[in-house]
PDB file of C-alpha atoms and ligand atoms in Angstrom:
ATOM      1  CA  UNK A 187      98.771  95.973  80.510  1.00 91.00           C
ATOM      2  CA  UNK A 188      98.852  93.688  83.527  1.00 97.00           C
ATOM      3  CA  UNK A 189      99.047  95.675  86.874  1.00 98.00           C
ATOM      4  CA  UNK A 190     101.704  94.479  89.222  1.00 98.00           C
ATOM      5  CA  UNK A 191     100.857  95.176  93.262  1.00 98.00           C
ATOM      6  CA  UNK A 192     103.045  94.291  95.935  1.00 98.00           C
ATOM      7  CA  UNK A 193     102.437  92.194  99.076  1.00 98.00           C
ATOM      8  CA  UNK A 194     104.396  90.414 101.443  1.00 98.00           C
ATOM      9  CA  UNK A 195     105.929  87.678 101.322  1.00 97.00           C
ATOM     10  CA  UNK A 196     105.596  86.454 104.890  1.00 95.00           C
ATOM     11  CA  UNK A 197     102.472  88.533 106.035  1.00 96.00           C
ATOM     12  CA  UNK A 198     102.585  88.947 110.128  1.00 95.00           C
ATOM     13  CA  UNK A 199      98.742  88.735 110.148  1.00 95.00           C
ATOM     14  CA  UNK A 200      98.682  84.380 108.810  1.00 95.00           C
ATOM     15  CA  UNK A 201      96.579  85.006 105.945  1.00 96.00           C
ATOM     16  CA  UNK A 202      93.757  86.395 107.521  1.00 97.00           C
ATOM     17  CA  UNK A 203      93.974  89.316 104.757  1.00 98.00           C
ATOM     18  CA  UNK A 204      94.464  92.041 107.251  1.00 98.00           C
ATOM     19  CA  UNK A 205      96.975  93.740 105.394  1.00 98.00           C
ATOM     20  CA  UNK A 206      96.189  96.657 102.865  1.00 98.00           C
ATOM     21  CA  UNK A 207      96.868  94.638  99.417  1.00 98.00           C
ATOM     22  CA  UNK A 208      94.026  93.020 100.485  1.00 98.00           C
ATOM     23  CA  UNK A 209      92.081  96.010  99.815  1.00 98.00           C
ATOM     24  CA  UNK A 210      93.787  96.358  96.729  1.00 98.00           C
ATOM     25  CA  UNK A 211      93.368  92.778  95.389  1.00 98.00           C
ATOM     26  CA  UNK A 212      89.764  93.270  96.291  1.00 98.00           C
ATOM     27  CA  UNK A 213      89.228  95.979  94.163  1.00 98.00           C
ATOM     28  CA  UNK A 214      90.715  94.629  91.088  1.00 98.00           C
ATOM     29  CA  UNK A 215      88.803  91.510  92.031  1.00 98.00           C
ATOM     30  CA  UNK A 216      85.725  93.504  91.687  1.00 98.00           C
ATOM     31  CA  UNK A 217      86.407  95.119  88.577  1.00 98.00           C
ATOM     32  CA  UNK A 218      87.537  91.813  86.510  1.00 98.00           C
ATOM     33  CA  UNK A 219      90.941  92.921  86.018  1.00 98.00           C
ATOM     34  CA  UNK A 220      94.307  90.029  86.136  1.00 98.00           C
ATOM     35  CA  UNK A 221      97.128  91.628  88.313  1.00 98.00           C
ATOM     36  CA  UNK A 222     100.441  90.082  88.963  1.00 98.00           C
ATOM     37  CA  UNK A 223     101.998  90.044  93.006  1.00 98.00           C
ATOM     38  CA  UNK A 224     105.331  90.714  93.609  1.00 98.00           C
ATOM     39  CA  UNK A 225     105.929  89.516  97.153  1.00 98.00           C
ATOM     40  CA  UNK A 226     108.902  91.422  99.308  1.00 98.00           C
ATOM     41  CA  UNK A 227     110.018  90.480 102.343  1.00 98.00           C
ATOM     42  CA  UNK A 228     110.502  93.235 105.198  1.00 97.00           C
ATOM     43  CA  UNK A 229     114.152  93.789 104.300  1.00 98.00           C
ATOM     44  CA  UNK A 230     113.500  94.302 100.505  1.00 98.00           C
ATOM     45  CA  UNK A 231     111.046  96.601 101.460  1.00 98.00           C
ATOM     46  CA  UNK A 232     113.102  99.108 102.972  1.00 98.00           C
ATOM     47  CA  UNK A 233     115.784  99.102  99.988  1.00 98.00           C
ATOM     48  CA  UNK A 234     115.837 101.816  97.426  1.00 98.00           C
ATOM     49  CA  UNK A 235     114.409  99.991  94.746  1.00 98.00           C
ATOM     50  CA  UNK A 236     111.209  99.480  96.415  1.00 98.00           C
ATOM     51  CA  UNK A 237     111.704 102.779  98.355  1.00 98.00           C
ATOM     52  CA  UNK A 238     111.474 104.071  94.369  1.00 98.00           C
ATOM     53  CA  UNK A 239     107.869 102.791  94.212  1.00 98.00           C
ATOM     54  CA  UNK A 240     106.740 103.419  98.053  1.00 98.00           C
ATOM     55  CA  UNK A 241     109.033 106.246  99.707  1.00 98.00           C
ATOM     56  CA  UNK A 242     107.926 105.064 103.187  1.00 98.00           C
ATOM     57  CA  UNK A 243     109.244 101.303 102.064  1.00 98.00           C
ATOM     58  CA  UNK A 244     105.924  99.768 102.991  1.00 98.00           C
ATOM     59  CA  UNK A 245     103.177  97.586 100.896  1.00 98.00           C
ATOM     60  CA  UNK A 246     101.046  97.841  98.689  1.00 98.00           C
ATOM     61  CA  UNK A 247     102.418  99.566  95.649  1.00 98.00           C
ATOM     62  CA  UNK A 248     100.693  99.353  92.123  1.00 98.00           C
ATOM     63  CA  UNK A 249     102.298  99.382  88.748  1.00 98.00           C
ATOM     64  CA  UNK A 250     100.919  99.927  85.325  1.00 98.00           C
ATOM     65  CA  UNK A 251     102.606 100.880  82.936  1.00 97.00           C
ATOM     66  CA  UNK A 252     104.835 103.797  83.975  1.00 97.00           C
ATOM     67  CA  UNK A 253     102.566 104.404  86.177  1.00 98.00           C
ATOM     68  CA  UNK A 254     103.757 103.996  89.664  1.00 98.00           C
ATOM     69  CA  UNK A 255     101.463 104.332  92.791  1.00 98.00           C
ATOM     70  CA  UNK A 256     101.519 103.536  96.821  1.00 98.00           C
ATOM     71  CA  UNK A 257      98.758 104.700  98.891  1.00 98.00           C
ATOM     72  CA  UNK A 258      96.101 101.821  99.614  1.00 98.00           C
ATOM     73  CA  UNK A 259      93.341 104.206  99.214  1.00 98.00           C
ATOM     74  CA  UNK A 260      94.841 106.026  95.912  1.00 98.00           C
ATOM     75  CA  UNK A 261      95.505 102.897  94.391  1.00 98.00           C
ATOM     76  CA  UNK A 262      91.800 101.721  94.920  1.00 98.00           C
ATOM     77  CA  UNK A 263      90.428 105.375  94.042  1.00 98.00           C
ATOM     78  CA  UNK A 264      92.563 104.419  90.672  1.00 98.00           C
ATOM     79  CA  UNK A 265      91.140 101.484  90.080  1.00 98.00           C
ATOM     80  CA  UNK A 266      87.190 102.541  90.239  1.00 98.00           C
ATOM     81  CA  UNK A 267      87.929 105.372  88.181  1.00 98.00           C
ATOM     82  CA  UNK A 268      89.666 103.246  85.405  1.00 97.00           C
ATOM     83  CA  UNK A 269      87.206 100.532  85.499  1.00 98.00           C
ATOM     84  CA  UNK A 270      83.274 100.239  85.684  1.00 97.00           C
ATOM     85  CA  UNK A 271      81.579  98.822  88.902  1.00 97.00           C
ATOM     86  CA  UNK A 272      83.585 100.526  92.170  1.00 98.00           C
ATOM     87  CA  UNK A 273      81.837 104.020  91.474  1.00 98.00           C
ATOM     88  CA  UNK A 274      78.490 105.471  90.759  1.00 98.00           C
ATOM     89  CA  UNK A 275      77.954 106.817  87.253  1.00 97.00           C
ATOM     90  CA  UNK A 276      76.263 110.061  89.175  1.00 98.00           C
ATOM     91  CA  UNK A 277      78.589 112.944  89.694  1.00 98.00           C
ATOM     92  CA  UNK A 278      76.921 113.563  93.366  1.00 98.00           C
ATOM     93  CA  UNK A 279      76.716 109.818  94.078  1.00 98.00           C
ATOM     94  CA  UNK A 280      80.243 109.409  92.509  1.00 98.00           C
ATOM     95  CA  UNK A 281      81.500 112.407  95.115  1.00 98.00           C
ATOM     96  CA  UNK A 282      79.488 111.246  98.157  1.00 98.00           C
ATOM     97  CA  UNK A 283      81.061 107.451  97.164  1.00 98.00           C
ATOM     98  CA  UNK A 284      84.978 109.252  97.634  1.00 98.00           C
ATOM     99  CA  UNK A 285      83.986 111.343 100.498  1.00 98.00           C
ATOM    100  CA  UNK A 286      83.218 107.819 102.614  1.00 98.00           C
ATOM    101  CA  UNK A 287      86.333 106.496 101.260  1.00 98.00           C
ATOM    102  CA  UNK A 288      88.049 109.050 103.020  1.00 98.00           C
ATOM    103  CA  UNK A 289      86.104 108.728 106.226  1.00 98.00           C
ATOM    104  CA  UNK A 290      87.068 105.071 106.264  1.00 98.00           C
ATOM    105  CA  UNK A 291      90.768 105.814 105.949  1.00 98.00           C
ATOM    106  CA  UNK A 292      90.569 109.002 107.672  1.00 98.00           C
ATOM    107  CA  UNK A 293      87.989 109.093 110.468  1.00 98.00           C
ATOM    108  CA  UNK A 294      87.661 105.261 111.241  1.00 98.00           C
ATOM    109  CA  UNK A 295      90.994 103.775 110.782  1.00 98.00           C
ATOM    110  CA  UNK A 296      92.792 105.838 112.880  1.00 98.00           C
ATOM    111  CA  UNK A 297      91.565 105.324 115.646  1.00 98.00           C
ATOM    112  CA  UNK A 298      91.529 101.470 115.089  1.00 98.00           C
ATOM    113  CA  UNK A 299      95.376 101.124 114.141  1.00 98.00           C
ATOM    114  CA  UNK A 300      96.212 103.203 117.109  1.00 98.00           C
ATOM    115  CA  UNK A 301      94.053 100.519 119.476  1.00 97.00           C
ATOM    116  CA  UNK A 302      95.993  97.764 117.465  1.00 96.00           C
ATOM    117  CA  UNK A 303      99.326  98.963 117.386  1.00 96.00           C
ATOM    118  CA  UNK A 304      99.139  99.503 121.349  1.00 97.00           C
ATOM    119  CA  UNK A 305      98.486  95.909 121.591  1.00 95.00           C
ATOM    120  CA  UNK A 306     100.990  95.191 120.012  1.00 94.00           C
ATOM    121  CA  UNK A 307     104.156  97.624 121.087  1.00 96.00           C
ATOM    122  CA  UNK A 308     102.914  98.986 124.273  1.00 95.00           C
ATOM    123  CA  UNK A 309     101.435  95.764 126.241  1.00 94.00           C
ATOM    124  CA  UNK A 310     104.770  96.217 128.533  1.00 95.00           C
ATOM    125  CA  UNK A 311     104.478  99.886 129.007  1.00 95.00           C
ATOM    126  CA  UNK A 312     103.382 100.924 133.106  1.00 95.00           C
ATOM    127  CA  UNK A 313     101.052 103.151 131.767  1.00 95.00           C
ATOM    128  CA  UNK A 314      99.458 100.482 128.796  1.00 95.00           C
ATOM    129  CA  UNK A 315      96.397  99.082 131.093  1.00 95.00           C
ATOM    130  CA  UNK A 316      95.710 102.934 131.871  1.00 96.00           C
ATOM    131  CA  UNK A 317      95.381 104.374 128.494  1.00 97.00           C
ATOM    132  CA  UNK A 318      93.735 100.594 126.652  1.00 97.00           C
ATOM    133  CA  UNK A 319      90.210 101.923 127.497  1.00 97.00           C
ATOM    134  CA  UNK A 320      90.605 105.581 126.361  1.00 97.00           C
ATOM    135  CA  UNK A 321      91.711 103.853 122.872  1.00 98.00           C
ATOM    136  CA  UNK A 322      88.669 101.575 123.129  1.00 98.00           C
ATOM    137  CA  UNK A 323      86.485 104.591 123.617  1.00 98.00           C
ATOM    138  CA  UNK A 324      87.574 106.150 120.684  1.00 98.00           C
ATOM    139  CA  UNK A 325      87.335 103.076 118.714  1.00 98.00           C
ATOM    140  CA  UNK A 326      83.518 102.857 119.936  1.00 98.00           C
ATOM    141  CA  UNK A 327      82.737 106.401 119.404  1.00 98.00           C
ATOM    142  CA  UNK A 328      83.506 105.846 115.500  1.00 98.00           C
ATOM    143  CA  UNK A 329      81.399 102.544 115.659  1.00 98.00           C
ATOM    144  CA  UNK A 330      78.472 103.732 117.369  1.00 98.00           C
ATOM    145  CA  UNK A 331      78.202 106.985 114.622  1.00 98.00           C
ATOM    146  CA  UNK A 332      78.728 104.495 111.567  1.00 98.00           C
ATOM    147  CA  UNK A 333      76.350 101.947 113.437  1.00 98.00           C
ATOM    148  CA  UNK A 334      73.508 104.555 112.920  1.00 98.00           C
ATOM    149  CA  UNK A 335      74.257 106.189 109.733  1.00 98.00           C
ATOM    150  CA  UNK A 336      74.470 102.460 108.165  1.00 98.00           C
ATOM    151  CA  UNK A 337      71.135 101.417 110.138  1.00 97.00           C
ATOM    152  CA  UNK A 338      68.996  99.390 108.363  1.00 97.00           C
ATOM    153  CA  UNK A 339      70.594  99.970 104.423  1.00 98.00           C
ATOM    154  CA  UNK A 340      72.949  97.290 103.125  1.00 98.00           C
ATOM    155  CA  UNK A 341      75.831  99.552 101.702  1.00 98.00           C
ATOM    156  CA  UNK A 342      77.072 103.253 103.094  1.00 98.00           C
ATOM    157  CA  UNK A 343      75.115 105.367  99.866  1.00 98.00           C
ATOM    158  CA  UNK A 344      72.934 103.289  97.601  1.00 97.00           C
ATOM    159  CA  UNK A 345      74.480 100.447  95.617  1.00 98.00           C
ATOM    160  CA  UNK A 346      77.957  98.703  96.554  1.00 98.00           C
ATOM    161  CA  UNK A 347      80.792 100.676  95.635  1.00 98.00           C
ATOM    162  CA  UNK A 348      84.966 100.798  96.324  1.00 98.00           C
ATOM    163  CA  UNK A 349      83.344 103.269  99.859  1.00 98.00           C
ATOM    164  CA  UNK A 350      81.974  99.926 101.112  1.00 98.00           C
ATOM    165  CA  UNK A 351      84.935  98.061 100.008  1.00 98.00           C
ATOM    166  CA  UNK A 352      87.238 100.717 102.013  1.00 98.00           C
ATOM    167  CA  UNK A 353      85.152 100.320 104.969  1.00 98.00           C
ATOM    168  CA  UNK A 354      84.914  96.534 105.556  1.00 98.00           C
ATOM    169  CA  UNK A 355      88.788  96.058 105.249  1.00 98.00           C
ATOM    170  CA  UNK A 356      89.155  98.889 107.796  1.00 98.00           C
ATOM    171  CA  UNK A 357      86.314  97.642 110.015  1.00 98.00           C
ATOM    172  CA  UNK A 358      87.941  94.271 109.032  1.00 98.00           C
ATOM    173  CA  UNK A 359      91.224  95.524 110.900  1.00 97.00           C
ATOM    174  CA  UNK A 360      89.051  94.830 114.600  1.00 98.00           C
ATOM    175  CA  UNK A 361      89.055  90.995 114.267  1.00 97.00           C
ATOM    176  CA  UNK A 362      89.556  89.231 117.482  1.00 94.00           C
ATOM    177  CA  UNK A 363      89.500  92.389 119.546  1.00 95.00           C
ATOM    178  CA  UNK A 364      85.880  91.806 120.296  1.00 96.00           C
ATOM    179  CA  UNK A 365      84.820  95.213 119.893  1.00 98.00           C
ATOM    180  CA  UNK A 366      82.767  95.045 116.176  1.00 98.00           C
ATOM    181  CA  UNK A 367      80.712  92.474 117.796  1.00 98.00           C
ATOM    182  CA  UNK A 368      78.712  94.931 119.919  1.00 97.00           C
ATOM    183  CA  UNK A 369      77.478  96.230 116.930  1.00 98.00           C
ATOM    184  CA  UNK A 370      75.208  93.886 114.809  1.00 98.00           C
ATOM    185  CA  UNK A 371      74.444  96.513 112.086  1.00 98.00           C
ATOM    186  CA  UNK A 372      77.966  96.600 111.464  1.00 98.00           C
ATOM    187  CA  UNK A 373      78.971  92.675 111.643  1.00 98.00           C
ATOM    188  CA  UNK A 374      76.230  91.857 109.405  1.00 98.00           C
ATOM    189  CA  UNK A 375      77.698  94.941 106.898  1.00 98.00           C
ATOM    190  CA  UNK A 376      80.993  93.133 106.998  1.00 98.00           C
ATOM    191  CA  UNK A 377      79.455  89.757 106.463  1.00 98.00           C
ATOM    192  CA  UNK A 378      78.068  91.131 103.798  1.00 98.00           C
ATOM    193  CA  UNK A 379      81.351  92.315 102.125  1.00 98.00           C
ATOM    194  CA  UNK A 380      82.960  89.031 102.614  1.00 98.00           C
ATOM    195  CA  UNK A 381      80.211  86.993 100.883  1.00 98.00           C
ATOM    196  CA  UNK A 382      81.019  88.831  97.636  1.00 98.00           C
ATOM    197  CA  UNK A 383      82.718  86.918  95.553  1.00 98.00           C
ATOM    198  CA  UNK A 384      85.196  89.493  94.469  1.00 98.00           C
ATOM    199  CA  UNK A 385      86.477  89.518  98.225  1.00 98.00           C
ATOM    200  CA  UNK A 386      86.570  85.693  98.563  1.00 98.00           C
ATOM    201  CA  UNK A 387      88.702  85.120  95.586  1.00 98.00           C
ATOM    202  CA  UNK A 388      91.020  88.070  96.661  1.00 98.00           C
ATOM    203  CA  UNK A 389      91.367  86.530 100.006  1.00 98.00           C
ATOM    204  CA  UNK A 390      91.559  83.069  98.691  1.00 98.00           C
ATOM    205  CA  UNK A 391      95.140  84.480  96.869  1.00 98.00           C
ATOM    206  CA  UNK A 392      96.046  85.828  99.945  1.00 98.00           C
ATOM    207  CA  UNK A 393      95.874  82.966 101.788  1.00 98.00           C
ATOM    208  CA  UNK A 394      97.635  80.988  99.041  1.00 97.00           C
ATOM    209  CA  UNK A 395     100.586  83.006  99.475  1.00 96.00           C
ATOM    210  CA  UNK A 396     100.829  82.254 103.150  1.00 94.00           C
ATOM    211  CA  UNK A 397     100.323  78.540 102.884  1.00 94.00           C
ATOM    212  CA  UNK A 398     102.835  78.553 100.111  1.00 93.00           C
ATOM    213  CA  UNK A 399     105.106  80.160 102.180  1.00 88.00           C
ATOM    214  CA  UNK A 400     104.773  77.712 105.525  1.00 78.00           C
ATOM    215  CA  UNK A 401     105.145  74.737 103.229  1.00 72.00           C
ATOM    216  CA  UNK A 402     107.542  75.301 100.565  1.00 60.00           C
ATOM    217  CA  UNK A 403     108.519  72.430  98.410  1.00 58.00           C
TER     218      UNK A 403
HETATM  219  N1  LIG B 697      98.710 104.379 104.433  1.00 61.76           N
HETATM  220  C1  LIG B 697      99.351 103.248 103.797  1.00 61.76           C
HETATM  221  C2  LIG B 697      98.353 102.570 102.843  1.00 61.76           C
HETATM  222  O1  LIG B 697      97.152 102.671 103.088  1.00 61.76           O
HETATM  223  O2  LIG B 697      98.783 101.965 101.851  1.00 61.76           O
HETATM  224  C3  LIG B 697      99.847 102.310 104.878  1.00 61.76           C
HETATM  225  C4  LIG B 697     100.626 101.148 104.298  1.00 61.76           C
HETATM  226  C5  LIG B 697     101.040 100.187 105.396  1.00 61.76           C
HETATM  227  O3  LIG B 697     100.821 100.427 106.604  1.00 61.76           O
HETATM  228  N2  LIG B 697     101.648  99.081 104.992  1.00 61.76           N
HETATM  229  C6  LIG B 697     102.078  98.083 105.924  1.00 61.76           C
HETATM  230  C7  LIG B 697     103.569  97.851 105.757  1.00 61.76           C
HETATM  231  O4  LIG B 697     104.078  97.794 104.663  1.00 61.76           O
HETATM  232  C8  LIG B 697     101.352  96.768 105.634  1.00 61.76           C
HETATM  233  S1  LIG B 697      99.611  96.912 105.851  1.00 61.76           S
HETATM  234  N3  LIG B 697     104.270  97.680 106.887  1.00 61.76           N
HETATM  235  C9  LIG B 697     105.667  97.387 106.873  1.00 61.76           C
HETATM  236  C10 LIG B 697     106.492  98.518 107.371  1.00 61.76           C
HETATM  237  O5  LIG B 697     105.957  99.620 107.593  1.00 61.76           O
HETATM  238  O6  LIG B 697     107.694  98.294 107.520  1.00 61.76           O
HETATM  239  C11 LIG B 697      99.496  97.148 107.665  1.00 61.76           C
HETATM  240  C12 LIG B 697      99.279  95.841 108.375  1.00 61.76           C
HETATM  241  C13 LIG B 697     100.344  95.038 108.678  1.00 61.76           C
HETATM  242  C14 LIG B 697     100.140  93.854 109.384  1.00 61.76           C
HETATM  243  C15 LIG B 697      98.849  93.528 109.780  1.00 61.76           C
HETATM  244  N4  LIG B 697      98.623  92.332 110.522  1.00 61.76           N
HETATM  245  O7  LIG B 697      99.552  91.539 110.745  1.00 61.76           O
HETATM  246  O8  LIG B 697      97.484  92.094 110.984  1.00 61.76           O
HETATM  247  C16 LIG B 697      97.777  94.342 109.461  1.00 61.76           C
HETATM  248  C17 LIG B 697      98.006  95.512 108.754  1.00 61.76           C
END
């Protein structure tokens, strides 16, 4: 059975695949597996009948079957345990693969999306220009510690797995902020996870949905 994810229709980020069915679209990507997009548009979103699939009305949302699933990181967790490729065989590998799936989403992210969303909603606040370089900080705490864990290896625990994948969307999320760029270890990681060519058709069919969308015929 073809999966079905959602995405929007008109993504706020252009196409640069900065939203989290990019994450998604890269896993299946990875794993050889044909999905179908639905695209909604902020207002369908927030109905009931997406509100069904995702109870916070947001994107992405997976459906197979009658199985129904929101959750970026549940939805990719789903889709290396289904499929071969996104997980070591190894139980310990396999467990160590999760546990930096949830440091991406828990322990890195974070403190990114907070950085990015007070661009974006507090620029006008008195006290923005005040708290912008206690947010950096964070941000360049968590880069620093992943900057020496990764070091000198090319993935976060042995071979490429959906960890990795995790990581370089969320490290991903720090484009044109300048701040990934003071740490080479971790721009060459991301390079690295946008040469594969699992992430370059997945952000290919992003893209295609925003240029459809500017120039509709
Ligand atoms: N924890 C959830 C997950 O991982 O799936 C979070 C899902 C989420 O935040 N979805 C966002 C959404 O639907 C889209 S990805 N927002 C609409 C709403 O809440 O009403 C977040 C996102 C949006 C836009 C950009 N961008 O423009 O750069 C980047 C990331």
């Amino acid at each position: 059975m073809t999966p079905i994810i959602t995405a929007f229709e008109r993504s706020p980020d252009r196409g640069r695949g900065l939203a989290r069915d990019m994450r998604v679209r890269w896993a299946l990507e990875e794993v050889d597996q044909p999905y179908d997009v639905r695209l909604v548009s902020f207002r369908e979103m927030k109905k009931p009948a997406h509100r069904k699939l995702h109870p916070f009305g947001q994107i992405p949302t997976y459906e197979e079957g009658d199985l129904a699933l929101f959750e970026s990181g549940a939805i990719v967790l789903h889709i290396a345990e289904r499929h071969s490729g996104l997980l070591p065989e190894d139980a310990n590998a396999r467990a160590r693969a999760i546990a930096w799936m949830f440091a991406a989403l828990n322990t890195v992210e974070p403190p990114i999306v907070e950085l990015s969303m007070a661009k974006i909603l507090e620029r006008e606040k008195s006290w923005y220009e005040e708290r912008l370089p206690m947010l950096e900080d964070r941000v360049h705490v968590r880069l620093g510690e992943l900057s020496d864990r990764l070091d000198d290896a090319e993935w976060l625990d042995g071979a490429f797995s959906a960890a990795d994948l995790m990581m370089v969307t969320v490290l991903r999320r720090l484009d044109g902020s300048g701040l990934l760029e003071k740490y080479p270890t971790l721009c060459a990681y991301v390079a690295r996870g946008k040469a594969r060519p699992a992430y370059q058709r997945a952000f290919a069919d992003q893209l295609a949905v925003f240029t459809a969308a500017k120039s509709p015929d």
